[in-house]
mmCIF file of C-alpha atoms and ligand atoms in Angstrom:
data_model
loop_
_atom_site.group_PDB
_atom_site.id
_atom_site.type_symbol
_atom_site.label_atom_id
_atom_site.label_comp_id
_atom_site.label_asym_id
_atom_site.label_seq_id
_atom_site.Cartn_x
_atom_site.Cartn_y
_atom_site.Cartn_z
ATOM 1 C CA MET A 1 110.517 116.624 70.432
ATOM 2 C CA THR A 2 113.583 114.572 72.477
ATOM 3 C CA GLY A 3 111.144 112.534 74.637
ATOM 4 C CA LEU A 4 113.808 113.716 77.653
ATOM 5 C CA ILE A 5 112.422 115.766 80.702
ATOM 6 C CA LEU A 6 114.673 117.030 83.530
ATOM 7 C CA GLY A 7 113.165 116.714 87.118
ATOM 8 C CA ILE A 8 114.006 118.219 90.506
ATOM 9 C CA GLU A 9 112.750 117.370 93.669
ATOM 10 C CA THR A 10 114.111 119.500 96.651
ATOM 11 C CA SER A 11 110.915 119.140 98.935
ATOM 12 C CA CYS A 12 112.921 118.226 102.102
ATOM 13 C CA ASP A 13 116.488 116.950 103.237
ATOM 14 C CA GLU A 14 117.320 115.016 99.514
ATOM 15 C CA THR A 15 118.852 117.395 96.400
ATOM 16 C CA ALA A 16 117.825 115.184 93.453
ATOM 17 C CA ALA A 17 117.522 115.584 89.890
ATOM 18 C CA SER A 18 116.508 112.840 86.945
ATOM 19 C CA VAL A 19 116.347 112.492 83.170
ATOM 20 C CA VAL A 20 113.863 110.077 81.915
ATOM 21 C CA GLU A 21 112.871 109.631 78.375
ATOM 22 C CA GLY A 22 108.962 109.109 77.674
ATOM 23 C CA GLY A 23 108.442 109.197 81.485
ATOM 24 C CA ARG A 24 109.680 105.554 82.136
ATOM 25 C CA ARG A 25 113.275 105.086 80.563
ATOM 26 C CA VAL A 26 115.278 106.545 83.194
ATOM 27 C CA LEU A 27 118.574 108.129 82.323
ATOM 28 C CA SER A 28 120.115 109.256 84.918
ATOM 29 C CA SER A 29 118.881 109.594 89.022
ATOM 30 C CA VAL A 30 121.149 111.930 91.198
ATOM 31 C CA VAL A 31 120.390 112.012 95.255
ATOM 32 C CA HIS A 32 121.887 113.651 97.663
ATOM 33 C CA SER A 33 120.986 112.943 100.960
ATOM 34 C CA GLN A 34 121.356 115.404 103.424
ATOM 35 C CA ALA A 35 120.629 112.605 106.179
ATOM 36 C CA ARG A 36 123.611 112.971 108.358
ATOM 37 C CA MET A 37 123.098 116.425 108.227
ATOM 38 C CA HIS A 38 120.553 115.985 110.455
ATOM 39 C CA ALA A 39 121.286 113.399 112.415
ATOM 40 C CA GLU A 40 122.504 114.441 114.904
ATOM 41 C CA TRP A 41 119.312 116.819 116.091
ATOM 42 C CA GLY A 42 116.197 113.971 115.207
ATOM 43 C CA GLY A 43 115.069 114.722 112.567
ATOM 44 C CA VAL A 44 115.483 117.381 109.786
ATOM 45 C CA VAL A 45 115.216 121.434 110.502
ATOM 46 C CA PRO A 46 114.505 123.053 107.639
ATOM 47 C CA GLU A 47 117.330 125.722 108.046
ATOM 48 C CA ILE A 48 119.893 123.062 107.644
ATOM 49 C CA ALA A 49 117.739 121.598 104.943
ATOM 50 C CA GLY A 50 117.257 125.010 102.482
ATOM 51 C CA ARG A 51 121.235 125.729 102.551
ATOM 52 C CA SER A 52 122.047 122.185 101.891
ATOM 53 C CA HIS A 53 119.343 122.209 98.978
ATOM 54 C CA LEU A 54 121.107 125.977 97.708
ATOM 55 C CA GLN A 55 125.008 124.525 97.827
ATOM 56 C CA GLN A 56 124.021 120.932 96.190
ATOM 57 C CA ILE A 57 120.930 121.608 93.639
ATOM 58 C CA GLY A 58 123.485 122.539 90.675
ATOM 59 C CA PRO A 59 125.675 119.839 90.848
ATOM 60 C CA VAL A 60 123.540 117.617 91.185
ATOM 61 C CA ILE A 61 121.341 118.585 88.122
ATOM 62 C CA ASP A 62 125.105 118.977 85.971
ATOM 63 C CA GLU A 63 125.670 115.212 87.280
ATOM 64 C CA ALA A 64 121.694 113.975 86.163
ATOM 65 C CA LEU A 65 122.727 115.943 83.304
ATOM 66 C CA ALA A 66 126.442 114.118 82.693
ATOM 67 C CA LEU A 67 125.370 110.501 83.468
ATOM 68 C CA ALA A 68 121.640 111.195 80.782
ATOM 69 C CA GLY A 69 124.896 112.064 78.065
ATOM 70 C CA VAL A 70 122.528 114.891 77.688
ATOM 71 C CA ARG A 71 122.889 118.958 77.490
ATOM 72 C CA LEU A 72 120.197 121.061 78.061
ATOM 73 C CA GLY A 73 119.552 121.668 74.265
ATOM 74 C CA GLY A 74 118.471 118.445 74.589
ATOM 75 C CA ILE A 75 115.679 118.561 76.977
ATOM 76 C CA GLU A 76 112.131 119.216 75.948
ATOM 77 C CA ALA A 77 110.824 120.322 79.439
ATOM 78 C CA LEU A 78 111.233 120.683 83.127
ATOM 79 C CA ALA A 79 109.421 119.634 86.047
ATOM 80 C CA VAL A 80 109.704 120.446 89.386
ATOM 81 C CA THR A 81 108.697 119.914 92.873
ATOM 82 C CA THR A 82 106.372 122.284 93.826
ATOM 83 C CA ARG A 83 104.169 120.919 96.603
ATOM 84 C CA PRO A 84 103.656 119.623 99.437
ATOM 85 C CA GLY A 85 107.157 120.328 101.928
ATOM 86 C CA LEU A 86 109.212 122.646 103.614
ATOM 87 C CA ILE A 87 108.697 125.954 101.985
ATOM 88 C CA GLY A 88 112.348 127.256 102.155
ATOM 89 C CA SER A 89 113.407 123.696 100.352
ATOM 90 C CA LEU A 90 110.898 123.530 97.495
ATOM 91 C CA LEU A 91 111.716 127.211 97.164
ATOM 92 C CA VAL A 92 115.230 126.709 95.847
ATOM 93 C CA GLY A 93 114.509 123.546 93.837
ATOM 94 C CA LEU A 94 111.392 126.148 91.755
ATOM 95 C CA SER A 95 113.870 128.412 91.717
ATOM 96 C CA ALA A 96 116.809 127.036 89.990
ATOM 97 C CA ALA A 97 114.107 125.379 87.486
ATOM 98 C CA LYS A 98 112.616 128.696 86.181
ATOM 99 C CA ALA A 99 116.063 129.842 85.747
ATOM 100 C CA VAL A 100 117.158 127.160 83.618
ATOM 101 C CA ALA A 101 113.373 127.265 81.889
ATOM 102 C CA PHE A 102 113.843 130.704 81.408
ATOM 103 C CA ALA A 103 117.608 130.412 79.795
ATOM 104 C CA ARG A 104 116.144 128.076 77.872
ATOM 105 C CA GLY A 105 112.503 128.613 77.143
ATOM 106 C CA LEU A 106 111.385 125.729 77.995
ATOM 107 C CA PRO A 107 107.641 124.368 79.077
ATOM 108 C CA LEU A 108 108.047 124.025 83.481
ATOM 109 C CA VAL A 109 105.186 121.934 84.998
ATOM 110 C CA GLY A 110 104.677 121.738 88.617
ATOM 111 C CA VAL A 111 104.639 118.282 90.533
ATOM 112 C CA HIS A 112 103.049 117.319 93.463
ATOM 113 C CA HIS A 113 105.048 115.042 95.614
ATOM 114 C CA ILE A 114 102.554 112.626 96.730
ATOM 115 C CA GLU A 115 101.309 112.530 93.051
ATOM 116 C CA ALA A 116 104.888 111.195 91.973
ATOM 117 C CA HIS A 117 105.399 108.947 94.770
ATOM 118 C CA VAL A 118 102.892 106.996 93.317
ATOM 119 C CA TYR A 119 103.683 107.256 89.772
ATOM 120 C CA SER A 120 106.766 105.850 90.842
ATOM 121 C CA ALA A 121 105.414 102.357 91.831
ATOM 122 C CA ARG A 122 103.680 102.982 88.122
ATOM 123 C CA MET A 123 106.658 103.866 86.136
ATOM 124 C CA GLU A 124 107.866 100.927 86.339
ATOM 125 C CA LEU A 125 105.129 99.044 85.066
ATOM 126 C CA ASP A 126 104.543 98.463 81.408
ATOM 127 C CA ASP A 127 100.795 98.176 81.897
ATOM 128 C CA ALA A 128 98.393 101.204 83.227
ATOM 129 C CA PRO A 129 96.982 99.556 85.650
ATOM 130 C CA TYR A 130 94.209 102.270 86.860
ATOM 131 C CA PRO A 131 91.624 102.321 88.646
ATOM 132 C CA CYS A 132 93.542 100.876 91.677
ATOM 133 C CA LEU A 133 94.678 101.583 95.192
ATOM 134 C CA ALA A 134 97.527 103.596 95.901
ATOM 135 C CA LEU A 135 99.391 103.541 99.588
ATOM 136 C CA VAL A 136 102.006 106.648 100.463
ATOM 137 C CA VAL A 137 104.079 106.009 103.569
ATOM 138 C CA SER A 138 106.542 108.640 103.914
ATOM 139 C CA GLY A 139 108.193 110.682 106.619
ATOM 140 C CA GLY A 140 105.176 113.367 106.096
ATOM 141 C CA HIS A 141 102.936 111.767 104.875
ATOM 142 C CA THR A 142 100.545 108.180 104.683
ATOM 143 C CA ALA A 143 97.286 107.972 103.026
ATOM 144 C CA LEU A 144 95.267 106.140 100.779
ATOM 145 C CA TYR A 145 94.422 106.813 97.335
ATOM 146 C CA ARG A 146 91.980 105.851 95.281
ATOM 147 C CA ALA A 147 93.923 106.491 91.710
ATOM 148 C CA GLU A 148 92.349 106.846 88.001
ATOM 149 C CA SER A 149 94.915 107.601 86.029
ATOM 150 C CA GLU A 150 98.585 109.216 86.784
ATOM 151 C CA THR A 151 97.330 112.784 88.074
ATOM 152 C CA GLY A 152 93.600 111.605 89.152
ATOM 153 C CA LEU A 153 93.859 110.691 92.783
ATOM 154 C CA ASP A 154 91.176 110.980 95.086
ATOM 155 C CA LEU A 155 91.397 110.706 99.109
ATOM 156 C CA LEU A 156 90.241 107.888 100.174
ATOM 157 C CA GLY A 157 91.873 109.105 104.143
ATOM 158 C CA ALA A 158 95.088 110.000 105.734
ATOM 159 C CA THR A 159 96.502 109.658 109.191
ATOM 160 C CA ARG A 160 95.261 111.562 111.690
ATOM 161 C CA ASP A 161 98.415 112.615 113.293
ATOM 162 C CA ASP A 162 102.108 111.130 112.742
ATOM 163 C CA ALA A 163 103.057 109.438 109.964
ATOM 164 C CA ALA A 164 104.380 105.850 109.898
ATOM 165 C CA GLY A 165 107.623 106.785 108.933
ATOM 166 C CA GLU A 166 107.543 109.375 111.706
ATOM 167 C CA ALA A 167 106.799 107.131 113.810
ATOM 168 C CA PHE A 168 109.620 105.558 112.791
ATOM 169 C CA ASP A 169 112.034 107.854 113.526
ATOM 170 C CA LYS A 170 110.794 108.597 116.706
ATOM 171 C CA VAL A 171 110.601 104.794 117.920
ATOM 172 C CA ALA A 172 114.739 105.797 116.780
ATOM 173 C CA GLN A 173 115.488 108.199 118.768
ATOM 174 C CA LEU A 174 113.347 106.845 121.632
ATOM 175 C CA LEU A 175 115.955 103.607 121.610
ATOM 176 C CA GLY A 176 119.619 105.177 120.746
ATOM 177 C CA LEU A 177 119.044 104.726 117.483
ATOM 178 C CA SER A 178 120.292 107.320 114.678
ATOM 179 C CA TYR A 179 118.193 109.107 112.378
ATOM 180 C CA PRO A 180 116.777 108.264 109.562
ATOM 181 C CA GLY A 181 114.796 106.319 112.217
ATOM 182 C CA GLY A 182 112.764 102.927 109.597
ATOM 183 C CA PRO A 183 116.495 101.750 108.480
ATOM 184 C CA VAL A 184 118.006 101.166 111.862
ATOM 185 C CA VAL A 185 114.376 100.056 113.634
ATOM 186 C CA SER A 186 113.766 97.196 110.589
ATOM 187 C CA ARG A 187 117.691 96.394 111.073
ATOM 188 C CA LEU A 188 116.869 95.892 114.624
ATOM 189 C CA ALA A 189 113.778 94.221 114.324
ATOM 190 C CA GLN A 190 115.398 91.176 112.703
ATOM 191 C CA GLU A 191 116.786 90.057 116.386
ATOM 192 C CA GLY A 192 113.942 90.264 117.637
ATOM 193 C CA ASN A 193 110.847 88.761 118.692
ATOM 194 C CA PRO A 194 108.067 90.796 117.008
ATOM 195 C CA ARG A 195 105.566 89.358 119.095
ATOM 196 C CA ALA A 196 107.003 89.964 122.510
ATOM 197 C CA ILE A 197 105.501 93.285 123.265
ATOM 198 C CA ARG A 198 101.519 93.610 122.160
ATOM 199 C CA PHE A 199 101.419 97.062 120.871
ATOM 200 C CA PRO A 200 98.334 98.220 119.677
ATOM 201 C CA ARG A 201 96.928 98.441 116.486
ATOM 202 C CA TYR A 202 95.326 101.718 115.127
ATOM 203 C CA ARG A 203 91.717 101.137 113.342
ATOM 204 C CA PRO A 204 89.224 103.334 112.759
ATOM 205 C CA VAL A 205 85.517 103.746 114.862
ATOM 206 C CA ASP A 206 83.926 106.063 111.994
ATOM 207 C CA GLY A 207 84.868 103.172 109.208
ATOM 208 C CA ARG A 208 86.422 105.567 106.864
ATOM 209 C CA PRO A 209 89.638 104.688 106.270
ATOM 210 C CA GLY A 210 92.580 106.251 108.211
ATOM 211 C CA PHE A 211 95.982 105.552 110.694
ATOM 212 C CA SER A 212 96.908 106.564 113.578
ATOM 213 C CA PHE A 213 100.628 105.914 115.254
ATOM 214 C CA SER A 214 100.386 108.278 118.383
ATOM 215 C CA GLY A 215 99.484 105.631 120.449
ATOM 216 C CA LEU A 216 101.853 103.400 118.961
ATOM 217 C CA LYS A 217 104.603 106.106 119.755
ATOM 218 C CA THR A 218 103.272 106.574 123.054
ATOM 219 C CA ALA A 219 102.671 102.785 124.059
ATOM 220 C CA VAL A 220 106.550 102.725 123.230
ATOM 221 C CA LEU A 221 107.250 105.652 125.267
ATOM 222 C CA HIS A 222 105.684 103.499 128.278
ATOM 223 C CA HIS A 223 107.229 100.428 127.955
ATOM 224 C CA VAL A 224 110.856 101.919 128.094
ATOM 225 C CA ARG A 225 109.638 104.040 131.030
ATOM 226 C CA SER A 226 108.212 101.215 132.238
ATOM 227 C CA GLN A 227 112.061 99.482 132.711
ATOM 228 C CA GLU A 228 113.508 102.523 134.669
ATOM 229 C CA ALA A 229 111.163 102.628 136.718
ATOM 230 C CA ALA A 230 111.384 99.297 137.769
ATOM 231 C CA GLY A 231 114.959 100.518 138.729
ATOM 232 C CA GLY A 232 116.665 100.479 135.452
ATOM 233 C CA SER A 233 119.300 103.427 133.828
ATOM 234 C CA PRO A 234 116.996 105.924 132.477
ATOM 235 C CA PRO A 235 116.210 104.815 128.141
ATOM 236 C CA PRO A 236 117.583 104.261 125.843
ATOM 237 C CA GLU A 237 120.764 102.851 127.730
ATOM 238 C CA GLY A 238 118.574 100.945 130.361
ATOM 239 C CA ILE A 239 115.982 99.583 127.679
ATOM 240 C CA ARG A 240 117.077 95.739 128.389
ATOM 241 C CA ASP A 241 114.191 94.611 125.053
ATOM 242 C CA ARG A 242 115.882 95.976 122.407
ATOM 243 C CA ALA A 243 115.055 93.969 119.570
ATOM 244 C CA ASP A 244 112.111 93.087 121.019
ATOM 245 C CA VAL A 245 110.442 96.531 121.094
ATOM 246 C CA ALA A 246 111.948 97.436 117.333
ATOM 247 C CA ALA A 247 110.401 94.104 116.165
ATOM 248 C CA SER A 248 106.961 94.474 117.892
ATOM 249 C CA PHE A 249 106.653 98.103 117.059
ATOM 250 C CA GLU A 250 107.344 97.215 113.516
ATOM 251 C CA GLN A 251 104.924 94.754 113.148
ATOM 252 C CA ALA A 252 102.399 96.750 114.573
ATOM 253 C CA ALA A 253 103.028 99.649 112.361
ATOM 254 C CA VAL A 254 102.353 96.975 109.405
ATOM 255 C CA ASP A 255 99.309 95.729 110.794
ATOM 256 C CA ALA A 256 97.743 98.198 110.767
ATOM 257 C CA LEU A 257 99.150 99.249 107.426
ATOM 258 C CA VAL A 258 98.059 96.446 105.966
ATOM 259 C CA ALA A 259 94.554 95.750 107.454
ATOM 260 C CA GLU A 260 93.634 99.648 106.112
ATOM 261 C CA THR A 261 95.642 98.835 102.837
ATOM 262 C CA MET A 262 93.292 95.029 102.611
ATOM 263 C CA ARG A 263 89.890 97.112 103.507
ATOM 264 C CA ALA A 264 89.885 99.785 101.490
ATOM 265 C CA ALA A 265 90.954 97.568 98.497
ATOM 266 C CA ASP A 266 88.188 94.954 99.312
ATOM 267 C CA GLU A 267 85.371 98.280 100.019
ATOM 268 C CA GLN A 268 86.858 100.138 96.547
ATOM 269 C CA GLY A 269 86.420 96.354 94.771
ATOM 270 C CA LEU A 270 90.405 97.084 93.626
ATOM 271 C CA ASP A 271 92.372 94.476 92.195
ATOM 272 C CA THR A 272 95.601 96.381 92.185
ATOM 273 C CA VAL A 273 97.710 97.983 94.952
ATOM 274 C CA LEU A 274 100.192 100.948 95.092
ATOM 275 C CA VAL A 275 102.466 100.806 98.140
ATOM 276 C CA SER A 276 104.756 103.617 97.568
ATOM 277 C CA GLY A 277 107.297 106.139 99.603
ATOM 278 C CA GLY A 278 109.884 105.758 102.496
ATOM 279 C CA VAL A 279 109.154 103.293 104.196
ATOM 280 C CA ALA A 280 107.733 101.117 101.335
ATOM 281 C CA CYS A 281 111.538 99.807 102.005
ATOM 282 C CA ASN A 282 110.640 97.920 104.809
ATOM 283 C CA ARG A 283 110.757 94.300 104.560
ATOM 284 C CA ARG A 284 108.151 93.160 106.737
ATOM 285 C CA LEU A 285 105.793 95.263 104.766
ATOM 286 C CA ARG A 286 106.737 93.787 101.289
ATOM 287 C CA GLU A 287 106.574 90.452 102.771
ATOM 288 C CA GLU A 288 103.127 91.067 105.013
ATOM 289 C CA MET A 289 101.456 93.361 102.465
ATOM 290 C CA SER A 290 102.220 90.695 99.337
ATOM 291 C CA ARG A 291 101.324 88.017 101.324
ATOM 292 C CA ALA A 292 97.831 89.251 102.457
ATOM 293 C CA ALA A 293 96.849 91.398 98.662
ATOM 294 C CA ALA A 294 98.358 87.326 97.553
ATOM 295 C CA ASP A 295 95.303 85.889 99.747
ATOM 296 C CA ARG A 296 93.166 87.844 98.285
ATOM 297 C CA GLY A 297 94.237 87.277 94.417
ATOM 298 C CA LEU A 298 95.274 91.289 94.737
ATOM 299 C CA ARG A 299 98.140 92.841 93.004
ATOM 300 C CA VAL A 300 100.529 94.754 94.774
ATOM 301 C CA VAL A 301 103.476 96.653 93.270
ATOM 302 C CA PHE A 302 106.341 98.222 94.819
ATOM 303 C CA PRO A 303 108.878 100.580 93.034
ATOM 304 C CA SER A 304 112.367 99.619 93.047
ATOM 305 C CA LEU A 305 114.069 100.702 96.875
ATOM 306 C CA GLY A 306 115.853 103.082 95.299
ATOM 307 C CA TYR A 307 112.378 104.666 93.928
ATOM 308 C CA CYS A 308 110.582 104.065 97.363
ATOM 309 C CA THR A 309 112.511 106.883 98.908
ATOM 310 C CA ASP A 310 112.550 111.152 97.352
ATOM 311 C CA ASN A 311 114.026 111.276 94.275
ATOM 312 C CA ALA A 312 114.243 113.232 90.993
ATOM 313 C CA ALA A 313 113.213 110.365 88.412
ATOM 314 C CA MET A 314 109.668 110.139 89.696
ATOM 315 C CA VAL A 315 108.537 113.694 89.246
ATOM 316 C CA ALA A 316 110.744 113.601 85.832
ATOM 317 C CA GLY A 317 108.218 110.016 84.770
ATOM 318 C CA LEU A 318 105.093 112.283 86.130
ATOM 319 C CA GLY A 319 105.904 115.550 85.321
ATOM 320 C CA TRP A 320 105.933 114.193 81.291
ATOM 321 C CA HIS A 321 102.433 113.587 81.797
ATOM 322 C CA LEU A 322 101.692 116.365 82.821
ATOM 323 C CA HIS A 323 103.095 118.045 79.694
ATOM 324 C CA ARG A 324 101.982 115.652 77.484
ATOM 325 C CA ALA A 325 98.624 116.759 78.671
ATOM 326 C CA GLY A 326 99.346 121.006 78.278
ATOM 327 C CA ARG A 327 99.787 121.328 81.438
ATOM 328 C CA ALA A 328 102.810 123.435 82.037
ATOM 329 C CA ALA A 329 102.533 126.491 83.608
ATOM 330 C CA GLY A 330 105.495 128.325 83.477
ATOM 331 C CA LEU A 331 107.629 131.321 84.898
ATOM 332 C CA VAL A 332 104.198 132.083 87.275
ATOM 333 C CA LEU A 333 104.298 128.491 88.479
ATOM 334 C CA ASP A 334 104.404 128.650 92.749
ATOM 335 C CA ALA A 335 105.079 126.553 95.563
ATOM 336 C CA ALA A 336 103.276 125.530 99.294
ATOM 337 C CA SER A 337 103.894 123.442 102.044
ATOM 338 C CA HIS A 338 100.829 121.966 102.240
HETATM 339 O O1 LIG B 1 109.498 109.235 101.296
HETATM 340 P P1 LIG B 1 111.035 109.936 102.141
HETATM 341 O O2 LIG B 1 111.900 110.042 101.415
HETATM 342 O O3 LIG B 1 111.026 110.951 102.494
HETATM 343 C C1 LIG B 1 109.223 111.501 102.815
HETATM 344 O O4 LIG B 1 108.775 111.659 101.783
HETATM 345 O O5 LIG B 1 108.756 111.964 103.752
HETATM 346 O O6 LIG B 1 110.245 108.227 103.340
HETATM 347 C C2 LIG B 1 111.767 108.932 104.673
HETATM 348 C C3 LIG B 1 110.918 108.307 105.655
HETATM 349 C C4 LIG B 1 111.519 108.146 106.692
HETATM 350 O O7 LIG B 1 110.390 108.587 108.098
HETATM 351 C C5 LIG B 1 112.325 106.541 107.325
HETATM 352 O O8 LIG B 1 112.918 106.297 108.405
HETATM 353 C C6 LIG B 1 111.418 105.958 106.513
HETATM 354 O O9 LIG B 1 111.321 106.611 104.953
HETATM 355 N N1 LIG B 1 111.772 104.350 105.749
HETATM 356 C C7 LIG B 1 111.977 103.445 106.448
HETATM 357 C C8 LIG B 1 112.554 102.811 105.639
HETATM 358 N N2 LIG B 1 113.553 103.301 104.927
HETATM 359 C C9 LIG B 1 113.297 104.548 104.278
HETATM 360 N N3 LIG B 1 110.504 103.480 107.119
HETATM 361 C C10 LIG B 1 110.804 101.603 107.539
HETATM 362 N N4 LIG B 1 111.401 100.982 107.486
HETATM 363 C C11 LIG B 1 112.597 101.073 105.827
HETATM 364 N N5 LIG B 1 113.342 100.004 105.805
HETATM 365 ZN ZN1 LIG B 2 108.138 111.633 99.376
#
């Protein structure tokens, strides 16, 4: 019993491996990002992603072990993301994990990627914050959960169309910026006026928590096209107010995320909010969520920046709890895209 678990993550375009001790102490966290390979396509190309994972998975695992200063013989269990994600990508990580588990006779646990994102915010806390509210804002998901424990999540509501990160990526493309769009839109937004253009903020009409970003994305599209109609060059070259568009879009997206999260916290009577996923890197979101939470006397928790985007430390950390709860699945473990 060494308390060490090796986590593996390949659900999208990051090949990652990590060694974590006791579910919380990160001994190593290696992330190989494919972002540059997908940049020219404006989004993740599944075929390219799967092949790159296959090339990287061995070296990334080796590096995670070397940085942690341990050999496979010192590892107690393995954790791997099994869902949701790109199936061809998930299968690479799962196959690697099975091979190691088989060769070493180690227990193997399957981890849900979204639950791992939620855990990333809990991992750095000394106390267990349950029950609490959890907002996951990533490139593939935007959802609110009531979290009763590390693994007990009840879905309260999700996006009805695009994820928040996807909206950042699409707006970046419209503005002629690179993939992933979140960091570049956010950087450009700092030079613009967030009140310059009044983009729509979605509010669910049925009273249930929810998000929608397709209307906002279409409004941005109409705004930039209207400049072409008025005699400018086609976007992105002809856009006169790129920084204002970026800032006003970011403000609208952040307003919608903060408003729904605060409403859900009130309704559920929860006083702690965990915010995780790639979009949780966003500075405006961190500031405005923190301010709204402080106004209500709520505690808001964000992971460190390196643990917001996809990583294997969150997979290893949550995997440790599953392992301890006797949830090892063994070599029959399967992957699923949803
Ligand atoms: O969690 P993640 O690494 O992958 C998924 O599970 O989807 O999230 C990636 C997403 C991308 O859409 C990226 O544009 C967005 O997170 N993102 C940001 C920022 N940094 C990354 N969005 C807004 N502002 C940022 N600073
Ligand atoms: Zn993710």
